Amino acid sequence: MNTKVKDNSMALQTVKILREAKAGLDERGDVFVSISPSEENSGVQIDLESTLMSLFGDQIRASVLDVIEGYGLKDLKLAIRDQGALDYAIRARVQTAIERAVKEGE
Amino acid sequence: MARLRRSRIYLPGNRPRMIQKGPLLGADAVILDLEDSVSPEEKDAARFLVTHAIKALNFGETEVMVRINPLSACGLEDLAAVLPAGPDAIVVPKSENRQGVQIVEKAIIQSNLSKRVAILPLIESAKGILNAYEIACASPLVEAITFGGEDFTQDIGATRTREGREIFWGRSMLVIAAKAAGVQALDTVFSDFNDEEGLRNDTLAIKQMGFDGRAAIHPSQIAIIHEVFTPTEAEIQHAVNVIRAAEIARGKGSGVAVVKGKMIDKPIIQRAEKIIRIAERLDLPIPEPEA
């Protein structure tokens, strides 16, 4: 089930979270992701809620971190409300939120 | 032989729950939709979701099609995102001429995939229907042309009815163009998914017209579509008898065979061979020829 996000267009550039952005739907099988900038050197802060926290919490966190790492992002805040999304959907939603948050001039 | 495409079901490209049900629905193909079922502000999200889904989910024997947005909108962005994931086919909406198909062909070739990606133009306007043959011949990657009845009806200023008289000529034209070009003809959806009898009758009618399959908008429609497009035991038996009779005639140096009092000639043999190929593809039992 694991698909590494190594092929995204931003991966090799230095990217920065410029604004707050959201992705995902508030429904079963999906995950709602909200991303916002944070101060330099504050690191990656993840606030995770999941209906399957005890079973998959670590795995979700690992997938989220993997996507963030793929973009080379260092400082950001992520709020994640998971409603039983599969790994591919979690990765897609985090990627969408990041792409929306790093876009300039919107 | 081309892939079996009796049914293909539309799944909204921004809904994970529906996408991941795709492999379990039993359809010959799923269409992960980036176009009409996705709102303009969610196009980017659907693109990422569909791309990840194709890479991560095991669709098994189910053909994975992606309906991109029209090339005049963000179709090229869709292609750039989804092609590296390696879908089986790209459905190109609002196809009206050969140029559109060739743009998609170029994008597929440039993506340097190790697999073949088919192009399925979706023809859904008066202009598209008049250019259906040109579209079907536009690229060797075109394996089928498909009809979009709802948009077509709107384009010609007609009203969509249960009987579908308003789309009869468009359907006929599409079948003839497809067969002249040597590709499959695939029909539109039957919109009222509560009307099983209507779906069955309409599907029987389009099979009779020469269509090779049709689209579904609800999982409950798949079984009915398959029932119509799957050869019956009697049809398979007849096909076996036809092929056997033709072999015997050929052995005697005769071009003419007879089965149950009817003359068997080349088109009948070809139709029988097609039925056997579909039966084999579906692992249906092939009986011995009757004496």
Short mmCIF file of N, CA and C in Angstrom, two decimals, chain B residues 238-239 241-247 249 254-272:
data_model
loop_
_atom_site.label_atom_id
_atom_site.label_comp_id
_atom_site.label_asym_id
_atom_site.label_seq_id
_atom_site.Cartn_x
_atom_site.Cartn_y
_atom_site.Cartn_z
N HIS B 238 -24.61 -22.38 -30.31
CA HIS B 238 -24.82 -22.10 -31.73
C HIS B 238 -23.50 -21.69 -32.39
N ALA B 239 -22.73 -20.88 -31.67
CA ALA B 239 -21.45 -20.42 -32.22
C ALA B 239 -20.51 -21.61 -32.46
N ASN B 241 -21.42 -24.70 -33.01
CA ASN B 241 -21.97 -25.45 -34.15
C ASN B 241 -21.59 -24.79 -35.48
N VAL B 242 -21.68 -23.46 -35.50
CA VAL B 242 -21.36 -22.72 -36.72
C VAL B 242 -19.90 -22.94 -37.11
N ILE B 243 -19.02 -22.82 -36.11
CA ILE B 243 -17.59 -22.93 -36.41
C ILE B 243 -17.26 -24.37 -36.88
N ARG B 244 -17.89 -25.36 -36.24
CA ARG B 244 -17.67 -26.76 -36.63
C ARG B 244 -18.16 -27.00 -38.06
N ALA B 245 -19.36 -26.49 -38.36
CA ALA B 245 -19.93 -26.69 -39.70
C ALA B 245 -19.05 -26.02 -40.76
N ALA B 246 -18.51 -24.86 -40.41
CA ALA B 246 -17.65 -24.15 -41.35
C ALA B 246 -16.36 -24.94 -41.59
N GLU B 247 -15.84 -25.56 -40.51
CA GLU B 247 -14.61 -26.36 -40.65
C GLU B 247 -14.86 -27.56 -41.56
N ALA B 249 -17.15 -27.85 -43.87
CA ALA B 249 -17.34 -27.38 -45.25
C ALA B 249 -16.00 -27.07 -45.90
N SER B 254 -15.65 -26.69 -49.71
CA SER B 254 -16.83 -25.89 -49.99
C SER B 254 -16.83 -24.62 -49.14
N GLY B 255 -17.25 -23.56 -49.70
CA GLY B 255 -17.32 -22.30 -48.96
C GLY B 255 -18.63 -22.14 -48.21
N VAL B 256 -19.55 -23.05 -48.42
CA VAL B 256 -20.89 -22.89 -47.87
C VAL B 256 -21.20 -24.01 -46.89
N ALA B 257 -21.65 -23.62 -45.71
CA ALA B 257 -22.06 -24.61 -44.71
C ALA B 257 -23.50 -24.31 -44.32
N VAL B 258 -24.13 -25.31 -43.71
CA VAL B 258 -25.52 -25.12 -43.28
C VAL B 258 -25.65 -25.59 -41.83
N VAL B 259 -26.26 -24.76 -40.99
CA VAL B 259 -26.58 -25.16 -39.62
C VAL B 259 -28.06 -24.94 -39.40
N LYS B 260 -28.74 -26.01 -39.02
CA LYS B 260 -30.18 -25.97 -38.77
C LYS B 260 -30.93 -25.30 -39.93
N GLY B 261 -30.58 -25.69 -41.12
CA GLY B 261 -31.31 -25.22 -42.29
C GLY B 261 -30.95 -23.81 -42.74
N LYS B 262 -29.97 -23.18 -42.04
CA LYS B 262 -29.60 -21.82 -42.45
C LYS B 262 -28.19 -21.80 -43.00
N MET B 263 -28.03 -21.05 -44.08
CA MET B 263 -26.72 -20.98 -44.70
C MET B 263 -25.76 -20.18 -43.82
N ILE B 264 -24.54 -20.69 -43.68
CA ILE B 264 -23.53 -20.04 -42.84
C ILE B 264 -22.50 -19.42 -43.76
N ASP B 265 -22.39 -18.12 -43.72
CA ASP B 265 -21.35 -17.48 -44.53
C ASP B 265 -20.38 -16.71 -43.63
N LYS B 266 -19.46 -16.00 -44.26
CA LYS B 266 -18.35 -15.41 -43.51
C LYS B 266 -18.75 -14.51 -42.33
N PRO B 267 -19.68 -13.55 -42.51
CA PRO B 267 -20.03 -12.71 -41.36
C PRO B 267 -20.61 -13.50 -40.19
N ILE B 268 -21.35 -14.56 -40.50
CA ILE B 268 -21.94 -15.38 -39.43
C ILE B 268 -20.82 -16.13 -38.68
N ILE B 269 -19.83 -16.60 -39.45
CA ILE B 269 -18.70 -17.29 -38.81
C ILE B 269 -17.91 -16.31 -37.93
N GLN B 270 -17.72 -15.11 -38.46
CA GLN B 270 -16.97 -14.10 -37.67
C GLN B 270 -17.72 -13.76 -36.38
N ARG B 271 -19.04 -13.66 -36.47
CA ARG B 271 -19.81 -13.35 -35.27
C ARG B 271 -19.69 -14.50 -34.26
N ALA B 272 -19.72 -15.72 -34.78
CA ALA B 272 -19.58 -16.90 -33.90
C ALA B 272 -18.20 -16.88 -33.23
#
